[in-house]
Amino acid sequence: QKEVEQNSGPLSVPEGAIASLNCTYSDRGSQSFFWYRQYSGKSPELIMSIYSNGDQEDGRFTAQLNKASQYVSLLIRDSQPSDSATYLCAVYDYKLSFGAGTTVTVRA
Amino acid sequence: DVKVTQSSRYLVKRTGEKVFLECVQDMDHENMFWYRQDPGLGLRLIYFSYDVKMKEKGDIPEGYSVSREKKERFSLILESASTNQTSMYLCASSLSGGRGFEQFFGPGTRLTVL
């Protein structure tokens, strides 16, 4: 079983809609959770970090963590064409493990 | 400005060649990492280092070795390149800490082994 699994996508949403990305992880000892964004041909860059159960908001992005269910999600509100990218879920426990990524396309 | 640089953006090598990929960071970070990225498989950790002259195996170390002689430099070595090592290689660095800190990535090296 893969350590970090993401909904496979691709995900296509209209401009202004909410994009919802999901991630599950297998290691209950995981301490920290991250969402990275990767534009085509570019390197990943961090957009959200979350460490405790609940919601973490930053602008149009909200990360949600449920450790009991071993589940992390990312919501992108008011999606813009510039949000079109691959989103990588990453889980930290001594080392960082990445999911395969979900590609999001925002239709203008 | 935070910066991680990698020696080449594109590299073409022959099967059996010894290949060196260099990574340099200017942020005084303790931790450095080498990943490879393949379609559908995401980022997979090859090796990492939490201090100078220290290295630890990641999830897929077979066929690779690393060297960290200075804090700012982390080298990935393919002792005898094979076609299944054709991939995008990404270097990253971060501060140390129990919670795990943001990893800053270099631009990547696309390696093709013929």
PDB file of N, CA, C and O in Angstrom, chain B residues 54-94:
ATOM      1  N   MET B  54      27.091  13.132   6.299  1.00  0.00           N
ATOM      2  CA  MET B  54      26.084  12.191   6.761  1.00  0.00           C
ATOM      3  C   MET B  54      25.093  11.938   5.640  1.00  0.00           C
ATOM      4  O   MET B  54      24.778  12.841   4.870  1.00  0.00           O
ATOM      5  N   LYS B  55      24.643  10.693   5.490  1.00  0.00           N
ATOM      6  CA  LYS B  55      23.678  10.371   4.447  1.00  0.00           C
ATOM      7  C   LYS B  55      22.771   9.253   4.942  1.00  0.00           C
ATOM      8  O   LYS B  55      23.189   8.418   5.747  1.00  0.00           O
ATOM      9  N   GLU B  56      21.558   9.267   4.440  1.00  0.00           N
ATOM     10  CA  GLU B  56      20.620   8.200   4.763  1.00  0.00           C
ATOM     11  C   GLU B  56      19.888   7.778   3.510  1.00  0.00           C
ATOM     12  O   GLU B  56      19.557   8.622   2.669  1.00  0.00           O
ATOM     13  N   LYS B  57      19.614   6.495   3.398  1.00  0.00           N
ATOM     14  CA  LYS B  57      18.876   5.981   2.258  1.00  0.00           C
ATOM     15  C   LYS B  57      17.415   6.403   2.340  1.00  0.00           C
ATOM     16  O   LYS B  57      16.811   6.394   3.406  1.00  0.00           O
ATOM     17  N   GLY B  58      16.900   6.749   1.174  1.00  0.00           N
ATOM     18  CA  GLY B  58      15.481   7.024   1.072  1.00  0.00           C
ATOM     19  C   GLY B  58      14.729   5.769   0.662  1.00  0.00           C
ATOM     20  O   GLY B  58      15.092   4.660   1.036  1.00  0.00           O
ATOM     21  N   ASP B  59      13.712   5.963  -0.155  1.00  0.00           N
ATOM     22  CA  ASP B  59      12.859   4.837  -0.551  1.00  0.00           C
ATOM     23  C   ASP B  59      13.406   4.029  -1.720  1.00  0.00           C
ATOM     24  O   ASP B  59      13.099   2.845  -1.864  1.00  0.00           O
ATOM     25  N   ILE B  60      14.229   4.653  -2.569  1.00  0.00           N
ATOM     26  CA  ILE B  60      14.720   3.967  -3.774  1.00  0.00           C
ATOM     27  C   ILE B  60      16.216   4.237  -3.974  1.00  0.00           C
ATOM     28  O   ILE B  60      16.635   4.800  -4.981  1.00  0.00           O
ATOM     29  N   PRO B  61      17.090   3.805  -3.071  1.00  0.00           N
ATOM     30  CA  PRO B  61      18.513   4.127  -3.179  1.00  0.00           C
ATOM     31  C   PRO B  61      19.306   3.248  -4.143  1.00  0.00           C
ATOM     32  O   PRO B  61      20.440   3.583  -4.499  1.00  0.00           O
ATOM     33  N   GLU B  62      18.721   2.150  -4.586  1.00  0.00           N
ATOM     34  CA  GLU B  62      19.475   1.192  -5.390  1.00  0.00           C
ATOM     35  C   GLU B  62      19.962   1.830  -6.687  1.00  0.00           C
ATOM     36  O   GLU B  62      19.183   2.436  -7.430  1.00  0.00           O
ATOM     37  N   GLY B  63      21.251   1.667  -6.966  1.00  0.00           N
ATOM     38  CA  GLY B  63      21.847   2.200  -8.183  1.00  0.00           C
ATOM     39  C   GLY B  63      22.377   3.617  -8.036  1.00  0.00           C
ATOM     40  O   GLY B  63      22.920   4.178  -8.995  1.00  0.00           O
ATOM     41  N   TYR B  64      22.214   4.191  -6.832  1.00  0.00           N
ATOM     42  CA  TYR B  64      22.644   5.567  -6.578  1.00  0.00           C
ATOM     43  C   TYR B  64      23.565   5.625  -5.359  1.00  0.00           C
ATOM     44  O   TYR B  64      23.506   4.763  -4.482  1.00  0.00           O
ATOM     45  N   SER B  65      24.387   6.651  -5.313  1.00  0.00           N
ATOM     46  CA  SER B  65      25.120   6.986  -4.102  1.00  0.00           C
ATOM     47  C   SER B  65      25.158   8.504  -4.002  1.00  0.00           C
ATOM     48  O   SER B  65      24.777   9.202  -4.946  1.00  0.00           O
ATOM     49  N   VAL B  66      25.574   9.016  -2.851  1.00  0.00           N
ATOM     50  CA  VAL B  66      25.603  10.463  -2.647  1.00  0.00           C
ATOM     51  C   VAL B  66      26.884  10.853  -1.920  1.00  0.00           C
ATOM     52  O   VAL B  66      27.571  10.013  -1.326  1.00  0.00           O
ATOM     53  N   SER B  67      27.147  12.140  -1.972  1.00  0.00           N
ATOM     54  CA  SER B  67      28.299  12.684  -1.272  1.00  0.00           C
ATOM     55  C   SER B  67      27.921  14.063  -0.750  1.00  0.00           C
ATOM     56  O   SER B  67      27.338  14.869  -1.482  1.00  0.00           O
ATOM     57  N   ARG B  68      28.290  14.321   0.519  1.00  0.00           N
ATOM     58  CA  ARG B  68      28.082  15.657   1.073  1.00  0.00           C
ATOM     59  C   ARG B  68      29.327  16.027   1.885  1.00  0.00           C
ATOM     60  O   ARG B  68      29.415  15.761   3.069  1.00  0.00           O
ATOM     61  N   GLU B  69      30.255  16.662   1.210  1.00  0.00           N
ATOM     62  CA  GLU B  69      31.520  17.075   1.819  1.00  0.00           C
ATOM     63  C   GLU B  69      31.434  18.472   2.424  1.00  0.00           C
ATOM     64  O   GLU B  69      32.168  18.798   3.355  1.00  0.00           O
ATOM     65  N   LYS B  70      30.528  19.282   1.904  1.00  0.00           N
ATOM     66  CA  LYS B  70      30.311  20.634   2.432  1.00  0.00           C
ATOM     67  C   LYS B  70      28.826  20.830   2.670  1.00  0.00           C
ATOM     68  O   LYS B  70      27.992  20.214   2.012  1.00  0.00           O
ATOM     69  N   LYS B  71      28.494  21.712   3.602  1.00  0.00           N
ATOM     70  CA  LYS B  71      27.098  21.909   3.991  1.00  0.00           C
ATOM     71  C   LYS B  71      26.231  22.321   2.806  1.00  0.00           C
ATOM     72  O   LYS B  71      25.075  21.915   2.700  1.00  0.00           O
ATOM     73  N   GLU B  72      26.765  23.136   1.912  1.00  0.00           N
ATOM     74  CA  GLU B  72      25.946  23.687   0.845  1.00  0.00           C
ATOM     75  C   GLU B  72      25.828  22.789  -0.388  1.00  0.00           C
ATOM     76  O   GLU B  72      25.045  23.097  -1.288  1.00  0.00           O
ATOM     77  N   ARG B  73      26.570  21.711  -0.439  1.00  0.00           N
ATOM     78  CA  ARG B  73      26.642  20.920  -1.673  1.00  0.00           C
ATOM     79  C   ARG B  73      26.278  19.457  -1.405  1.00  0.00           C
ATOM     80  O   ARG B  73      26.809  18.832  -0.483  1.00  0.00           O
ATOM     81  N   PHE B  74      25.412  18.924  -2.262  1.00  0.00           N
ATOM     82  CA  PHE B  74      24.958  17.526  -2.139  1.00  0.00           C
ATOM     83  C   PHE B  74      24.959  16.924  -3.531  1.00  0.00           C
ATOM     84  O   PHE B  74      24.258  17.412  -4.423  1.00  0.00           O
ATOM     85  N   SER B  75      25.771  15.894  -3.723  1.00  0.00           N
ATOM     86  CA  SER B  75      25.938  15.315  -5.049  1.00  0.00           C
ATOM     87  C   SER B  75      25.269  13.949  -5.128  1.00  0.00           C
ATOM     88  O   SER B  75      25.345  13.151  -4.182  1.00  0.00           O
ATOM     89  N   LEU B  76      24.628  13.694  -6.242  1.00  0.00           N
ATOM     90  CA  LEU B  76      24.035  12.379  -6.525  1.00  0.00           C
ATOM     91  C   LEU B  76      24.870  11.710  -7.601  1.00  0.00           C
ATOM     92  O   LEU B  76      25.188  12.343  -8.618  1.00  0.00           O
ATOM     93  N   ILE B  77      25.222  10.448  -7.377  1.00  0.00           N
ATOM     94  CA  ILE B  77      26.085   9.722  -8.305  1.00  0.00           C
ATOM     95  C   ILE B  77      25.370   8.468  -8.790  1.00  0.00           C
ATOM     96  O   ILE B  77      24.845   7.699  -7.984  1.00  0.00           O
ATOM     97  N   LEU B  78      25.349   8.321 -10.102  1.00  0.00           N
ATOM     98  CA  LEU B  78      24.876   7.089 -10.705  1.00  0.00           C
ATOM     99  C   LEU B  78      26.129   6.342 -11.144  1.00  0.00           C
ATOM    100  O   LEU B  78      26.827   6.759 -12.077  1.00  0.00           O
ATOM    101  N   GLU B  79      26.457   5.279 -10.433  1.00  0.00           N
ATOM    102  CA  GLU B  79      27.732   4.590 -10.660  1.00  0.00           C
ATOM    103  C   GLU B  79      27.828   4.001 -12.066  1.00  0.00           C
ATOM    104  O   GLU B  79      28.879   4.052 -12.688  1.00  0.00           O
ATOM    105  N   SER B  80      26.735   3.454 -12.554  1.00  0.00           N
ATOM    106  CA  SER B  80      26.689   2.872 -13.892  1.00  0.00           C
ATOM    107  C   SER B  80      25.278   3.071 -14.418  1.00  0.00           C
ATOM    108  O   SER B  80      24.374   2.295 -14.119  1.00  0.00           O
ATOM    109  N   ALA B  81      25.095   4.148 -15.176  1.00  0.00           N
ATOM    110  CA  ALA B  81      23.749   4.564 -15.581  1.00  0.00           C
ATOM    111  C   ALA B  81      23.038   3.472 -16.377  1.00  0.00           C
ATOM    112  O   ALA B  81      23.645   2.781 -17.220  1.00  0.00           O
ATOM    113  N   SER B  82      21.742   3.336 -16.110  1.00  0.00           N
ATOM    114  CA  SER B  82      20.913   2.399 -16.866  1.00  0.00           C
ATOM    115  C   SER B  82      19.697   3.132 -17.393  1.00  0.00           C
ATOM    116  O   SER B  82      19.331   4.209 -16.902  1.00  0.00           O
ATOM    117  N   THR B  83      19.052   2.550 -18.403  1.00  0.00           N
ATOM    118  CA  THR B  83      17.922   3.236 -19.054  1.00  0.00           C
ATOM    119  C   THR B  83      16.776   3.485 -18.085  1.00  0.00           C
ATOM    120  O   THR B  83      16.031   4.459 -18.238  1.00  0.00           O
ATOM    121  N   ASN B  84      16.615   2.630 -17.066  1.00  0.00           N
ATOM    122  CA  ASN B  84      15.515   2.846 -16.115  1.00  0.00           C
ATOM    123  C   ASN B  84      15.818   3.973 -15.122  1.00  0.00           C
ATOM    124  O   ASN B  84      14.994   4.258 -14.240  1.00  0.00           O
ATOM    125  N   GLN B  85      16.953   4.609 -15.271  1.00  0.00           N
ATOM    126  CA  GLN B  85      17.260   5.795 -14.470  1.00  0.00           C
ATOM    127  C   GLN B  85      16.979   7.085 -15.239  1.00  0.00           C
ATOM    128  O   GLN B  85      17.249   8.192 -14.739  1.00  0.00           O
ATOM    129  N   THR B  86      16.435   6.940 -16.434  1.00  0.00           N
ATOM    130  CA  THR B  86      15.946   8.113 -17.165  1.00  0.00           C
ATOM    131  C   THR B  86      14.792   8.722 -16.373  1.00  0.00           C
ATOM    132  O   THR B  86      13.801   8.047 -16.085  1.00  0.00           O
ATOM    133  N   SER B  87      14.924   9.992 -16.000  1.00  0.00           N
ATOM    134  CA  SER B  87      13.936  10.594 -15.110  1.00  0.00           C
ATOM    135  C   SER B  87      14.254  12.075 -14.921  1.00  0.00           C
ATOM    136  O   SER B  87      15.281  12.578 -15.377  1.00  0.00           O
ATOM    137  N   MET B  88      13.341  12.763 -14.202  1.00  0.00           N
ATOM    138  CA  MET B  88      13.612  14.109 -13.712  1.00  0.00           C
ATOM    139  C   MET B  88      14.146  13.978 -12.294  1.00  0.00           C
ATOM    140  O   MET B  88      13.512  13.345 -11.440  1.00  0.00           O
ATOM    141  N   TYR B  89      15.299  14.598 -12.041  1.00  0.00           N
ATOM    142  CA  TYR B  89      15.907  14.544 -10.714  1.00  0.00           C
ATOM    143  C   TYR B  89      15.813  15.923 -10.063  1.00  0.00           C
ATOM    144  O   TYR B  89      16.212  16.927 -10.639  1.00  0.00           O
ATOM    145  N   LEU B  90      15.264  15.931  -8.856  1.00  0.00           N
ATOM    146  CA  LEU B  90      15.060  17.179  -8.122  1.00  0.00           C
ATOM    147  C   LEU B  90      15.827  17.138  -6.813  1.00  0.00           C
ATOM    148  O   LEU B  90      15.751  16.170  -6.056  1.00  0.00           O
ATOM    149  N   CYS B  91      16.547  18.216  -6.560  1.00  0.00           N
ATOM    150  CA  CYS B  91      17.246  18.393  -5.301  1.00  0.00           C
ATOM    151  C   CYS B  91      16.435  19.371  -4.456  1.00  0.00           C
ATOM    152  O   CYS B  91      15.774  20.273  -4.994  1.00  0.00           O
ATOM    153  N   ALA B  92      16.473  19.198  -3.143  1.00  0.00           N
ATOM    154  CA  ALA B  92      15.773  20.112  -2.242  1.00  0.00           C
ATOM    155  C   ALA B  92      16.587  20.303  -0.982  1.00  0.00           C
ATOM    156  O   ALA B  92      17.456  19.490  -0.641  1.00  0.00           O
ATOM    157  N   SER B  93      16.297  21.400  -0.280  1.00  0.00           N
ATOM    158  CA  SER B  93      16.949  21.629   1.011  1.00  0.00           C
ATOM    159  C   SER B  93      15.933  22.194   1.988  1.00  0.00           C
ATOM    160  O   SER B  93      14.898  22.755   1.588  1.00  0.00           O
ATOM    161  N   SER B  94      16.228  22.046   3.279  1.00  0.00           N
ATOM    162  CA  SER B  94      15.333  22.587   4.308  1.00  0.00           C
ATOM    163  C   SER B  94      16.109  22.792   5.593  1.00  0.00           C
ATOM    164  O   SER B  94      17.204  22.246   5.783  1.00  0.00           O
TER     165      SER B  94
END
